[in-house]
Structures are given as C-alpha cells and as structure tokens.
Amino acid sequence: MLSNLRTLWIAFTHLWRKRVTVRYPEQKPYLPPRWRGRIVLSRDPDGQERCVACYLCAVACPVDCIALQATQNEQGRRYPDWFRINFSRCIYCGYCEEACPTYAIQLTRDFEMSDYRRQNLVYEKEDLLISGTGKYPGYNFYRVAGLSAGVKARGEGAEELPPVDVRDLLP
Amino acid sequence: MSALLQVVEVLAILAVLLSIAGFLIWYERRLLAGFQDRLGPNRVGPFGLLQPMADIVKLLSKEDWIPPFADGFIFVLAPSIVPTTVLLAFAVVPFSDGISVADLNIGLLFILGMLSLGVYSIAFGGWASNSKYSLLGGLRGAAQMISYELPLGLSLVGVVMLAGSFRLTDIVRAQSPLWFIVLQPLGFLIFLIAGFAEARRVPFDLPEAENELVGGYHTEYSGMKFALFFMGEYLDITLVSALITVLFLGGWRGPILPPILWFFLKLGILISIFIWVRSILPRYRFDQLMQLGWKVLLPLALLNILITGAVVLAVR
C-alpha cells in the first residue's frame, strides 16, 4: 500500500519532467553521421559517373531492389544504361554500399522520401545521380585502376608502374 | 412551460455528459502521456483538443462489420446497453442544488441497479461475438461485476445510515459540517476500489486484458459499436467519480466558487485519479481479483456497516 502511494507520487513528479517526445517536422531528430538513408549514385571529381555497372550491388542486395543494365562507351568505360532502385522494397541495409568497388553507390542521411503512390518510390538513374562526390571527395576509380578507359593513359595512374614489355629480357 | 424547461435541462445534461466522454478520450491520452514523459495527441486543433473529433470521424467511416459467426441481434444490442444504463443512472445525480433530471427518493438504489444492468453489455458482447477471447472476457466481466457489486453496495450502507435517506440531494445536504469521507474513510476506500472494478479500469480491467485476451469482450467489434463500448467505459468512470463526489466529497458544497463549479472540480480530480492509477498499476490476476473482492473488501464492508451502525446507535 505504501509502495503504491510512493509510486503514485513518482508518477506525479514525472508530470513536470522534460518530455522525451521529439516534435518531428518542426524539430529534427539527431542523425548519426553514418545514418543509412536514401541511396545515391555519386560522381568522381571529374564529374563523370563513378558506377561501372559491375552488378555487385544488385547481387548483394538481400531484397533484390536494385536493377541495372550495363553498357560501355567507345573508350571502353563501363557505365549503367539504366539504374533503378525500388525504395518501397529497400531495407537500407547498406550492403550495396559495402559491395561497391568504386564508391559509386552511397547511402545518405536523408530519410524523408515517403509518398502516396508506390510507383513514385521507384527511383531511376536520373533521380539517383547526384552532382558531387559524396563521402569520398578525391576518389576516382579510373585513376587507380590499371585500365585506361579514356581517363588516363596506361601506366600513368596513382601507384601504377609503367607497363612492362613481357617479351623483353632486360631488367 | 415547465415541461419544456425540463426537456431542455435533460438535453443539456445529456450534451454535457457526452462531451465529457468525448473530452476524456483526449484527456486520458494527454494525462497518461504526461505521467510517462510523453506529449500525447497535440496535433489536431489547439493542444490536440480536436483529437476526439478526428477519432469519431475515423470510427464512423470504418466498416460496420458483424462477423458471420456472431449472433447478429445480441451483437448489435450489447454495445448500446452500457451507455444507456450509465446515462440513465446519471438521471438522479445532482450536479448542483436543484440541477438533476429526477430527484428520486430511492436514487442510490436506482444507480446501483443501473450499474448492475451494465454488466449485460459485457456478457452479451462476449457471448454474441462467438469467439473464445470475447467469451473469456465476457465471463470475467460477469464474474467481476457480481463480485464487486456487493462491496460497492455495502460500502454505501454506512453513508445511507448517516444521511438517513437514499435520496442523493439529502445525502449531499447531510454532509454540511463534515464530508462523509471523514466519517466514512473505510467506506470511501472500499467504494473507490470497487468503483475501479465497476468501471473496468486498471488494475481491474480483466474483461479487456489486451495482453492475454486480444481485446476481451470487444475483440470482434469495430467502428461505432466499438466506440459505444468505449464511450460506456468513459461514462462509467464519470459516473463512479460523480458518485464519489456526491456521496463522500460533499457534492456541490464548497466555499466561494459557485456550486456547479465545485462539483465539476471534484469530478475532474477524481477522473484524473482514475487515469493516474492507470499509469502506475499492473493488472490483477483473476484469482487475486476474486480473493480481494470476496475475502477482503466484502468483510471490510460488513465491518464498516457494523461499526457505523453501532456508532449511530450510541450517538442517538
């Protein structure tokens, strides 16, 4: 009985405590820097698409919400012809970001993307592509890759040795 | 002319009671949120005051579903019983000196009778739904009502002995120097606890018991029929609070403020206590409920009658 009265008193003091409610649209909650939200496709510092259409994100996706079609330009640079993410399926696990070898696909801190129509949640490539580099400002895959694809000549990349003539015996 | 006035009075009291029931939807959620460091509904209208309106619109636009396995007629009848009986019981409650629909000379007995009739709503609802959870809820409700009707009624015998009348206005007038809560503390406690059980509130909400019985007797109900059950519960809380006000807290009596304000002030505090208790207590187990009712409250109520009777005799 006495403990009940004590509990009543404690509940009463809670009437005057600070509220824990976050009044969302006016008052934004704190988001951690590594929050996994809306997925974007980033560009390299030269303004070109980073995505090389390797399909690793589509393979890694546990809910199969990523679809794309690879193609390449005349210089041999691969890029997605179209790239589609169905955000009504996406579970924001971030596996696509982990799988991506070129830092192209990235999860951002934006989560306010609800919609009244399910169709509107299917994002096409033009919706996904951003103009910037996202989380990795200086990175350009083709500058470190052993492939030319029109970005640099062979052997001129970072930490890349000039090509070796394998038929030559001289050291 | 006086007949017309009386009709207006009846309609006014009905409107006040129904708006109290609607207001309580908001008030309970807001206050409960307060006890739990939350805000509660605060979006619809100023301070979320129009939340009941939104709820009503939602409930009205829902499908009025009668399950094919249910007993149609009784299924529809059941939810209408609680609000009806409780509103009828309010007919004899004096809101202020002279403001009551009917000042019956057996007012208290009438109220107790109406409270007892309310159990049919739960029993019928539980039975007519033809589902196991509803039936269990209905059975519990019936057993609980019968067990707590006795201490509820018996705890009031002391008040009636002191006032010498079943008429509620007489009982209020009898409390002129001292409120009956001072003369009848035991009776007050018994009535408060039994009142919680009567209104099916935490910690005695076994007929609903959402954790174990889904929703208890109203599991199969939806839309406005469900809303009627809910309204009945809120009206029940209001009725029990009004009864405690009239019987133990001196009804409309109080200094300075006008009588009607005093009545509603006391009523509001008691309703808040109902919600306050809900925020802290878990639900009783069924055997504990029965044990408390039959082995503790009933003997205590009888003891209270005995002592009161002896004292009244000795004083006379």
Short mmCIF file of N, CA and C in Angstrom, two decimals, chain A:
data_model
loop_
_atom_site.label_atom_id
_atom_site.label_comp_id
_atom_site.label_asym_id
_atom_site.label_seq_id
_atom_site.Cartn_x
_atom_site.Cartn_y
_atom_site.Cartn_z
N MET A 1 0.84 -1.21 0.00
CA MET A 1 0.00 0.00 0.00
C MET A 1 0.87 1.25 0.00
N LEU A 2 1.84 1.28 0.93
CA LEU A 2 2.72 2.46 0.99
C LEU A 2 3.53 2.58 -0.29
N SER A 3 4.00 1.43 -0.81
CA SER A 3 4.78 1.49 -2.04
C SER A 3 3.92 2.00 -3.19
N ASN A 4 2.61 1.64 -3.16
CA ASN A 4 1.72 2.15 -4.20
C ASN A 4 1.62 3.67 -4.14
N LEU A 5 1.50 4.19 -2.90
CA LEU A 5 1.42 5.65 -2.76
C LEU A 5 2.70 6.30 -3.26
N ARG A 6 3.84 5.65 -2.94
CA ARG A 6 5.12 6.18 -3.39
C ARG A 6 5.17 6.21 -4.93
N THR A 7 4.67 5.10 -5.52
CA THR A 7 4.65 5.04 -6.98
C THR A 7 3.77 6.14 -7.56
N LEU A 8 2.63 6.36 -6.90
CA LEU A 8 1.75 7.44 -7.37
C LEU A 8 2.51 8.77 -7.34
N TRP A 9 3.26 9.00 -6.27
CA TRP A 9 3.99 10.25 -6.15
C TRP A 9 5.04 10.37 -7.25
N ILE A 10 5.75 9.26 -7.50
CA ILE A 10 6.78 9.29 -8.54
C ILE A 10 6.15 9.60 -9.90
N ALA A 11 5.01 8.96 -10.18
CA ALA A 11 4.33 9.23 -11.44
C ALA A 11 3.94 10.70 -11.52
N PHE A 12 3.53 11.26 -10.36
CA PHE A 12 3.12 12.66 -10.35
C PHE A 12 4.30 13.58 -10.67
N THR A 13 5.48 13.26 -10.10
CA THR A 13 6.64 14.11 -10.39
C THR A 13 6.99 14.04 -11.88
N HIS A 14 6.69 12.89 -12.51
CA HIS A 14 7.01 12.78 -13.93
C HIS A 14 6.17 13.71 -14.79
N LEU A 15 5.04 14.19 -14.24
CA LEU A 15 4.22 15.15 -14.99
C LEU A 15 5.02 16.40 -15.31
N TRP A 16 5.99 16.74 -14.45
CA TRP A 16 6.68 18.02 -14.60
C TRP A 16 8.08 17.85 -15.17
N ARG A 17 8.42 16.61 -15.54
CA ARG A 17 9.75 16.40 -16.11
C ARG A 17 9.79 16.86 -17.56
N LYS A 18 11.01 16.83 -18.11
CA LYS A 18 11.18 17.19 -19.51
C LYS A 18 10.59 16.08 -20.38
N ARG A 19 9.89 16.49 -21.45
CA ARG A 19 9.29 15.50 -22.34
C ARG A 19 10.37 14.86 -23.21
N VAL A 20 10.21 13.59 -23.52
CA VAL A 20 11.19 12.94 -24.40
C VAL A 20 10.73 13.00 -25.86
N THR A 21 9.48 13.42 -26.07
CA THR A 21 8.96 13.45 -27.42
C THR A 21 9.73 14.44 -28.29
N VAL A 22 10.08 14.04 -29.49
CA VAL A 22 10.66 14.95 -30.47
C VAL A 22 9.53 15.35 -31.42
N ARG A 23 9.24 16.65 -31.47
CA ARG A 23 8.13 17.10 -32.34
C ARG A 23 8.65 17.16 -33.76
N TYR A 24 8.54 16.04 -34.45
CA TYR A 24 9.35 15.79 -35.62
C TYR A 24 9.40 16.87 -36.70
N PRO A 25 8.32 17.22 -37.38
CA PRO A 25 8.61 18.07 -38.56
C PRO A 25 9.25 19.39 -38.19
N GLU A 26 8.88 19.94 -37.02
CA GLU A 26 9.48 21.22 -36.64
C GLU A 26 10.86 21.01 -36.04
N GLN A 27 10.99 19.91 -35.32
CA GLN A 27 12.20 19.68 -34.52
C GLN A 27 12.83 18.41 -35.06
N LYS A 28 14.00 18.56 -35.68
CA LYS A 28 14.59 17.39 -36.33
C LYS A 28 15.34 16.54 -35.31
N PRO A 29 15.24 15.23 -35.42
CA PRO A 29 16.00 14.39 -34.51
C PRO A 29 17.47 14.37 -34.91
N TYR A 30 18.35 13.99 -33.97
CA TYR A 30 19.76 13.87 -34.29
C TYR A 30 19.98 12.61 -35.12
N LEU A 31 20.67 12.76 -36.24
CA LEU A 31 21.00 11.59 -37.06
C LEU A 31 22.50 11.34 -36.96
N PRO A 32 22.90 10.10 -36.69
CA PRO A 32 24.33 9.81 -36.65
C PRO A 32 24.96 10.04 -38.02
N PRO A 33 26.27 10.35 -38.06
CA PRO A 33 26.91 10.64 -39.36
C PRO A 33 26.81 9.47 -40.33
N ARG A 34 26.79 8.25 -39.80
CA ARG A 34 26.76 7.11 -40.70
C ARG A 34 25.36 6.57 -40.93
N TRP A 35 24.37 7.41 -40.70
CA TRP A 35 22.98 7.02 -40.91
C TRP A 35 22.79 6.48 -42.32
N ARG A 36 22.03 5.40 -42.44
CA ARG A 36 21.79 4.83 -43.76
C ARG A 36 20.40 5.23 -44.23
N GLY A 37 20.38 6.18 -45.17
CA GLY A 37 19.11 6.64 -45.69
C GLY A 37 19.05 6.47 -47.20
N ARG A 38 18.47 7.48 -47.86
CA ARG A 38 18.27 7.42 -49.31
C ARG A 38 19.57 7.12 -50.05
N ILE A 39 19.50 6.24 -51.04
CA ILE A 39 20.68 5.82 -51.79
C ILE A 39 20.91 6.76 -52.96
N VAL A 40 22.18 7.13 -53.17
CA VAL A 40 22.51 7.98 -54.31
C VAL A 40 23.63 7.33 -55.11
N LEU A 41 23.77 7.78 -56.36
CA LEU A 41 24.91 7.40 -57.19
C LEU A 41 25.79 8.63 -57.32
N SER A 42 27.05 8.51 -56.91
CA SER A 42 27.90 9.70 -56.88
C SER A 42 28.75 9.78 -58.16
N ARG A 43 29.38 10.91 -58.32
CA ARG A 43 30.27 11.13 -59.47
C ARG A 43 31.70 11.27 -58.97
N ASP A 44 32.65 11.04 -59.85
CA ASP A 44 34.04 11.23 -59.46
C ASP A 44 34.41 12.71 -59.56
N PRO A 45 35.60 13.11 -59.07
CA PRO A 45 35.94 14.54 -59.06
C PRO A 45 35.89 15.18 -60.44
N ASP A 46 36.01 14.39 -61.49
CA ASP A 46 35.95 14.96 -62.84
C ASP A 46 34.53 15.12 -63.34
N GLY A 47 33.58 14.74 -62.52
CA GLY A 47 32.19 14.92 -62.92
C GLY A 47 31.61 13.78 -63.72
N GLN A 48 32.37 12.68 -63.80
CA GLN A 48 31.86 11.52 -64.53
C GLN A 48 31.19 10.57 -63.55
N GLU A 49 30.32 9.72 -64.08
CA GLU A 49 29.68 8.72 -63.21
C GLU A 49 30.74 7.77 -62.67
N ARG A 50 30.60 7.46 -61.39
CA ARG A 50 31.53 6.51 -60.80
C ARG A 50 31.13 5.07 -61.11
N CYS A 51 29.84 4.85 -61.25
CA CYS A 51 29.35 3.48 -61.39
C CYS A 51 29.94 2.84 -62.64
N VAL A 52 30.45 1.61 -62.45
CA VAL A 52 30.99 0.88 -63.59
C VAL A 52 30.09 -0.28 -63.97
N ALA A 53 28.88 -0.30 -63.41
CA ALA A 53 27.87 -1.30 -63.77
C ALA A 53 28.40 -2.73 -63.61
N CYS A 54 28.97 -3.01 -62.44
CA CYS A 54 29.53 -4.34 -62.19
C CYS A 54 28.48 -5.30 -61.64
N TYR A 55 27.32 -4.80 -61.27
CA TYR A 55 26.22 -5.61 -60.75
C TYR A 55 26.45 -6.13 -59.33
N LEU A 56 27.56 -5.72 -58.68
CA LEU A 56 27.80 -6.27 -57.34
C LEU A 56 26.74 -5.80 -56.35
N CYS A 57 26.27 -4.56 -56.51
CA CYS A 57 25.24 -4.07 -55.60
C CYS A 57 23.95 -4.86 -55.78
N ALA A 58 23.61 -5.11 -57.03
CA ALA A 58 22.38 -5.86 -57.30
C ALA A 58 22.47 -7.27 -56.74
N VAL A 59 23.69 -7.85 -56.79
CA VAL A 59 23.88 -9.19 -56.24
C VAL A 59 23.83 -9.16 -54.72
N ALA A 60 24.43 -8.12 -54.14
CA ALA A 60 24.49 -8.05 -52.68
C ALA A 60 23.14 -7.74 -52.07
N CYS A 61 22.28 -7.09 -52.82
CA CYS A 61 21.01 -6.63 -52.26
C CYS A 61 20.16 -7.81 -51.78
N PRO A 62 19.85 -7.88 -50.47
CA PRO A 62 19.09 -9.02 -49.98
C PRO A 62 17.62 -9.00 -50.39
N VAL A 63 17.11 -7.85 -50.80
CA VAL A 63 15.70 -7.80 -51.19
C VAL A 63 15.55 -7.57 -52.69
N ASP A 64 16.62 -7.64 -53.42
CA ASP A 64 16.58 -7.52 -54.88
C ASP A 64 15.90 -6.25 -55.34
N CYS A 65 16.23 -5.13 -54.73
CA CYS A 65 15.54 -3.92 -55.13
C CYS A 65 16.35 -3.11 -56.13
N ILE A 66 17.57 -3.56 -56.43
CA ILE A 66 18.41 -2.82 -57.37
C ILE A 66 18.41 -3.56 -58.71
N ALA A 67 18.17 -2.80 -59.78
CA ALA A 67 18.24 -3.38 -61.12
C ALA A 67 19.00 -2.42 -62.01
N LEU A 68 19.83 -2.93 -62.91
CA LEU A 68 20.57 -2.05 -63.81
C LEU A 68 20.94 -2.80 -65.08
N GLN A 69 21.36 -2.06 -66.07
CA GLN A 69 21.81 -2.66 -67.32
C GLN A 69 23.14 -2.02 -67.69
N ALA A 70 24.17 -2.84 -67.85
CA ALA A 70 25.50 -2.31 -68.14
C ALA A 70 25.63 -2.01 -69.63
N THR A 71 26.44 -1.00 -69.91
CA THR A 71 26.81 -0.70 -71.29
C THR A 71 28.18 -0.04 -71.24
N GLN A 72 28.81 0.26 -72.37
CA GLN A 72 30.08 0.97 -72.31
C GLN A 72 30.20 1.94 -73.47
N ASN A 73 31.02 2.97 -73.25
CA ASN A 73 31.18 3.95 -74.32
C ASN A 73 32.32 3.51 -75.25
N GLU A 74 32.62 4.34 -76.23
CA GLU A 74 33.58 3.91 -77.25
C GLU A 74 35.00 3.76 -76.70
N GLN A 75 35.28 4.44 -75.54
CA GLN A 75 36.63 4.30 -74.98
C GLN A 75 36.73 3.11 -74.03
N GLY A 76 35.68 2.35 -73.92
CA GLY A 76 35.72 1.15 -73.09
C GLY A 76 35.33 1.39 -71.64
N ARG A 77 34.81 2.57 -71.36
CA ARG A 77 34.40 2.84 -69.98
C ARG A 77 32.98 2.31 -69.77
N ARG A 78 32.85 1.44 -68.75
CA ARG A 78 31.54 0.87 -68.47
C ARG A 78 30.70 1.84 -67.64
N TYR A 79 29.43 1.84 -67.92
CA TYR A 79 28.50 2.64 -67.10
C TYR A 79 27.12 2.01 -67.24
N PRO A 80 26.22 2.30 -66.31
CA PRO A 80 24.89 1.70 -66.42
C PRO A 80 24.03 2.43 -67.45
N ASP A 81 23.41 1.65 -68.32
CA ASP A 81 22.48 2.23 -69.28
C ASP A 81 21.27 2.79 -68.53
N TRP A 82 20.72 1.95 -67.69
CA TRP A 82 19.72 2.46 -66.74
C TRP A 82 19.99 1.83 -65.38
N PHE A 83 19.54 2.52 -64.36
CA PHE A 83 19.80 2.07 -62.99
C PHE A 83 18.55 2.36 -62.18
N ARG A 84 18.04 1.34 -61.52
CA ARG A 84 16.72 1.51 -60.90
C ARG A 84 16.76 0.94 -59.49
N ILE A 85 16.31 1.74 -58.52
CA ILE A 85 16.19 1.22 -57.15
C ILE A 85 14.74 1.38 -56.71
N ASN A 86 14.18 0.28 -56.27
CA ASN A 86 12.80 0.32 -55.79
C ASN A 86 12.83 0.56 -54.28
N PHE A 87 12.57 1.81 -53.87
CA PHE A 87 12.70 2.14 -52.45
C PHE A 87 11.54 1.62 -51.62
N SER A 88 10.49 1.13 -52.26
CA SER A 88 9.44 0.51 -51.45
C SER A 88 9.87 -0.87 -50.99
N ARG A 89 10.93 -1.41 -51.60
CA ARG A 89 11.46 -2.68 -51.16
C ARG A 89 12.71 -2.53 -50.31
N CYS A 90 13.45 -1.46 -50.57
CA CYS A 90 14.77 -1.28 -49.94
C CYS A 90 14.66 -1.33 -48.42
N ILE A 91 15.59 -2.04 -47.80
CA ILE A 91 15.59 -2.10 -46.33
C ILE A 91 16.74 -1.31 -45.75
N TYR A 92 17.44 -0.55 -46.56
CA TYR A 92 18.51 0.34 -46.10
C TYR A 92 19.55 -0.40 -45.26
N CYS A 93 19.95 -1.58 -45.75
CA CYS A 93 20.93 -2.37 -45.03
C CYS A 93 22.34 -1.90 -45.33
N GLY A 94 22.53 -1.23 -46.47
CA GLY A 94 23.85 -0.72 -46.80
C GLY A 94 24.79 -1.74 -47.43
N TYR A 95 24.30 -2.92 -47.73
CA TYR A 95 25.17 -3.94 -48.34
C TYR A 95 25.65 -3.50 -49.72
N CYS A 96 24.80 -2.76 -50.45
CA CYS A 96 25.19 -2.30 -51.77
C CYS A 96 26.38 -1.37 -51.68
N GLU A 97 26.36 -0.50 -50.66
CA GLU A 97 27.46 0.44 -50.47
C GLU A 97 28.74 -0.32 -50.14
N GLU A 98 28.61 -1.37 -49.30
CA GLU A 98 29.79 -2.15 -48.96
C GLU A 98 30.32 -2.92 -50.16
N ALA A 99 29.41 -3.36 -51.02
CA ALA A 99 29.82 -4.17 -52.16
C ALA A 99 30.46 -3.33 -53.26
N CYS A 100 30.12 -2.05 -53.33
CA CYS A 100 30.53 -1.23 -54.47
C CYS A 100 32.05 -1.06 -54.52
N PRO A 101 32.71 -1.46 -55.60
CA PRO A 101 34.17 -1.33 -55.69
C PRO A 101 34.62 0.08 -56.04
N THR A 102 33.72 0.95 -56.47
CA THR A 102 34.14 2.28 -56.92
C THR A 102 33.54 3.41 -56.09
N TYR A 103 32.98 3.11 -54.92
CA TYR A 103 32.34 4.12 -54.05
C TYR A 103 31.23 4.86 -54.76
N ALA A 104 30.65 4.24 -55.79
CA ALA A 104 29.63 4.97 -56.55
C ALA A 104 28.32 5.03 -55.78
N ILE A 105 27.89 3.89 -55.26
CA ILE A 105 26.59 3.86 -54.58
C ILE A 105 26.81 4.17 -53.12
N GLN A 106 26.06 5.14 -52.61
CA GLN A 106 26.26 5.58 -51.23
C GLN A 106 24.92 5.83 -50.56
N LEU A 107 24.87 5.57 -49.26
CA LEU A 107 23.65 5.85 -48.51
C LEU A 107 23.80 7.20 -47.82
N THR A 108 22.78 8.02 -47.92
CA THR A 108 22.87 9.38 -47.36
C THR A 108 22.03 9.47 -46.09
N ARG A 109 22.02 10.64 -45.49
CA ARG A 109 21.29 10.83 -44.24
C ARG A 109 19.86 11.31 -44.47
N ASP A 110 19.41 11.28 -45.68
CA ASP A 110 18.04 11.71 -45.97
C ASP A 110 17.10 10.52 -45.83
N PHE A 111 16.02 10.69 -45.07
CA PHE A 111 15.05 9.60 -44.96
C PHE A 111 13.63 10.07 -45.27
N GLU A 112 13.47 11.37 -45.59
CA GLU A 112 12.13 11.91 -45.78
C GLU A 112 11.71 11.75 -47.22
N MET A 113 11.32 10.54 -47.60
CA MET A 113 11.02 10.27 -49.00
C MET A 113 9.70 9.52 -49.13
N SER A 114 8.81 9.67 -48.15
CA SER A 114 7.55 8.93 -48.24
C SER A 114 6.69 9.51 -49.36
N ASP A 115 5.78 8.69 -49.85
CA ASP A 115 4.97 9.11 -50.99
C ASP A 115 3.61 8.43 -50.91
N TYR A 116 2.65 9.01 -51.60
CA TYR A 116 1.32 8.41 -51.61
C TYR A 116 1.20 7.30 -52.65
N ARG A 117 2.09 7.35 -53.68
CA ARG A 117 1.99 6.36 -54.75
C ARG A 117 3.24 5.50 -54.76
N ARG A 118 3.00 4.20 -54.81
CA ARG A 118 4.09 3.25 -54.76
C ARG A 118 5.03 3.42 -55.96
N GLN A 119 4.44 3.79 -57.10
CA GLN A 119 5.25 3.95 -58.31
C GLN A 119 6.31 5.02 -58.12
N ASN A 120 5.95 6.04 -57.35
CA ASN A 120 6.89 7.15 -57.19
C ASN A 120 8.11 6.77 -56.37
N LEU A 121 8.06 5.63 -55.74
CA LEU A 121 9.20 5.20 -54.94
C LEU A 121 10.23 4.42 -55.75
N VAL A 122 9.92 4.18 -57.01
CA VAL A 122 10.91 3.54 -57.88
C VAL A 122 11.76 4.65 -58.48
N TYR A 123 13.02 4.73 -58.05
CA TYR A 123 13.89 5.82 -58.48
C TYR A 123 14.70 5.36 -59.69
N GLU A 124 14.72 6.21 -60.71
CA GLU A 124 15.51 5.91 -61.91
C GLU A 124 16.89 6.54 -61.77
N LYS A 125 17.72 6.31 -62.77
CA LYS A 125 19.10 6.78 -62.69
C LYS A 125 19.19 8.30 -62.52
N GLU A 126 18.32 9.04 -63.23
CA GLU A 126 18.40 10.49 -63.13
C GLU A 126 17.99 10.96 -61.73
N ASP A 127 17.14 10.17 -61.04
CA ASP A 127 16.78 10.53 -59.66
C ASP A 127 17.91 10.20 -58.70
N LEU A 128 18.70 9.17 -59.03
CA LEU A 128 19.71 8.69 -58.10
C LEU A 128 21.03 9.44 -58.23
N LEU A 129 21.34 9.86 -59.45
CA LEU A 129 22.64 10.50 -59.68
C LEU A 129 22.69 11.85 -58.99
N ILE A 130 23.80 12.09 -58.25
CA ILE A 130 24.00 13.42 -57.69
C ILE A 130 25.17 14.06 -58.42
N SER A 131 25.33 15.37 -58.24
CA SER A 131 26.38 16.06 -58.99
C SER A 131 27.73 15.94 -58.30
N GLY A 132 27.75 15.61 -56.99
CA GLY A 132 29.00 15.64 -56.25
C GLY A 132 29.61 14.26 -56.04
N THR A 133 30.60 14.24 -55.16
CA THR A 133 31.35 13.01 -54.94
C THR A 133 30.89 12.27 -53.68
N GLY A 134 30.02 12.87 -52.91
CA GLY A 134 29.53 12.17 -51.73
C GLY A 134 30.59 12.06 -50.65
N LYS A 135 30.74 10.87 -50.08
CA LYS A 135 31.58 10.70 -48.90
C LYS A 135 33.07 10.64 -49.23
N TYR A 136 33.45 10.40 -50.49
CA TYR A 136 34.87 10.20 -50.82
C TYR A 136 35.30 11.23 -51.85
N PRO A 137 35.66 12.42 -51.39
CA PRO A 137 35.80 13.57 -52.30
C PRO A 137 36.83 13.35 -53.41
N GLY A 138 38.02 12.83 -53.07
CA GLY A 138 39.09 12.82 -54.08
C GLY A 138 39.14 11.57 -54.93
N TYR A 139 38.27 10.66 -54.68
CA TYR A 139 38.46 9.33 -55.26
C TYR A 139 37.93 9.24 -56.69
N ASN A 140 38.81 8.70 -57.57
CA ASN A 140 38.37 8.41 -58.93
C ASN A 140 38.87 7.02 -59.27
N PHE A 141 37.97 6.12 -59.48
CA PHE A 141 38.33 4.72 -59.67
C PHE A 141 39.31 4.54 -60.82
N TYR A 142 39.08 5.26 -61.91
CA TYR A 142 39.89 5.05 -63.12
C TYR A 142 41.29 5.59 -62.96
N ARG A 143 41.53 6.44 -61.93
CA ARG A 143 42.89 6.93 -61.69
C ARG A 143 43.74 5.88 -60.96
N VAL A 144 43.12 4.97 -60.26
CA VAL A 144 43.89 3.94 -59.57
C VAL A 144 43.76 2.59 -60.25
N ALA A 145 42.88 2.49 -61.22
CA ALA A 145 42.70 1.21 -61.88
C ALA A 145 43.74 1.05 -62.99
N GLY A 146 44.03 -0.20 -63.33
CA GLY A 146 45.00 -0.46 -64.39
C GLY A 146 44.39 -0.42 -65.76
N LEU A 147 43.40 0.38 -65.93
CA LEU A 147 42.61 0.39 -67.16
C LEU A 147 42.57 1.82 -67.66
N SER A 148 42.62 2.04 -68.94
CA SER A 148 42.67 3.42 -69.37
C SER A 148 41.28 4.04 -69.48
N ALA A 149 40.41 3.47 -70.31
CA ALA A 149 39.02 3.92 -70.46
C ALA A 149 38.89 5.41 -70.66
N GLY A 150 39.92 6.06 -71.23
CA GLY A 150 39.80 7.46 -71.60
C GLY A 150 40.09 8.43 -70.50
N VAL A 151 40.38 7.97 -69.26
CA VAL A 151 40.64 8.90 -68.17
C VAL A 151 42.11 9.23 -68.10
N LYS A 152 42.96 8.24 -68.24
CA LYS A 152 44.41 8.44 -68.24
C LYS A 152 45.00 7.33 -69.10
N ALA A 153 46.23 7.55 -69.52
CA ALA A 153 46.88 6.51 -70.32
C ALA A 153 47.33 5.38 -69.41
N ARG A 154 47.62 4.22 -69.98
CA ARG A 154 48.06 3.08 -69.17
C ARG A 154 49.39 3.40 -68.51
N GLY A 155 49.51 3.04 -67.26
CA GLY A 155 50.76 3.25 -66.55
C GLY A 155 50.89 4.62 -65.94
N GLU A 156 49.89 5.48 -66.08
CA GLU A 156 50.00 6.83 -65.54
C GLU A 156 49.17 7.04 -64.29
N GLY A 157 48.52 6.00 -63.84
CA GLY A 157 47.67 6.15 -62.66
C GLY A 157 48.47 6.25 -61.39
N ALA A 158 47.78 6.56 -60.30
CA ALA A 158 48.44 6.64 -59.00
C ALA A 158 48.94 5.26 -58.60
N GLU A 159 50.18 5.21 -58.10
CA GLU A 159 50.81 3.98 -57.66
C GLU A 159 50.83 2.91 -58.75
N GLU A 160 50.84 3.36 -59.97
CA GLU A 160 50.86 2.39 -61.06
C GLU A 160 52.20 2.49 -61.80
N LEU A 161 52.83 1.35 -62.01
CA LEU A 161 54.10 1.35 -62.74
C LEU A 161 53.83 1.36 -64.22
N PRO A 162 54.79 1.91 -64.98
CA PRO A 162 54.60 1.87 -66.43
C PRO A 162 54.48 0.43 -66.91
N PRO A 163 53.79 0.20 -68.00
CA PRO A 163 53.60 -1.16 -68.48
C PRO A 163 54.95 -1.82 -68.84
N VAL A 164 55.05 -3.08 -68.59
CA VAL A 164 56.27 -3.83 -68.82
C VAL A 164 56.13 -4.61 -70.11
N ASP A 165 57.21 -4.55 -70.91
CA ASP A 165 57.20 -5.37 -72.12
C ASP A 165 57.56 -6.80 -71.71
N VAL A 166 56.62 -7.70 -71.69
CA VAL A 166 56.86 -9.03 -71.16
C VAL A 166 57.80 -9.84 -72.07
N ARG A 167 57.99 -9.40 -73.31
CA ARG A 167 58.87 -10.16 -74.20
C ARG A 167 60.32 -9.71 -74.11
N ASP A 168 60.57 -8.64 -73.35
CA ASP A 168 61.91 -8.11 -73.20
C ASP A 168 62.60 -8.78 -72.02
N LEU A 169 63.88 -9.16 -72.17
CA LEU A 169 64.58 -9.86 -71.11
C LEU A 169 65.36 -8.91 -70.20
N LEU A 170 65.55 -7.65 -70.66
CA LEU A 170 66.35 -6.72 -69.85
C LEU A 170 65.65 -6.38 -68.54
N PRO A 171 66.44 -6.18 -67.48
CA PRO A 171 65.82 -5.85 -66.20
C PRO A 171 65.29 -4.42 -66.18
#
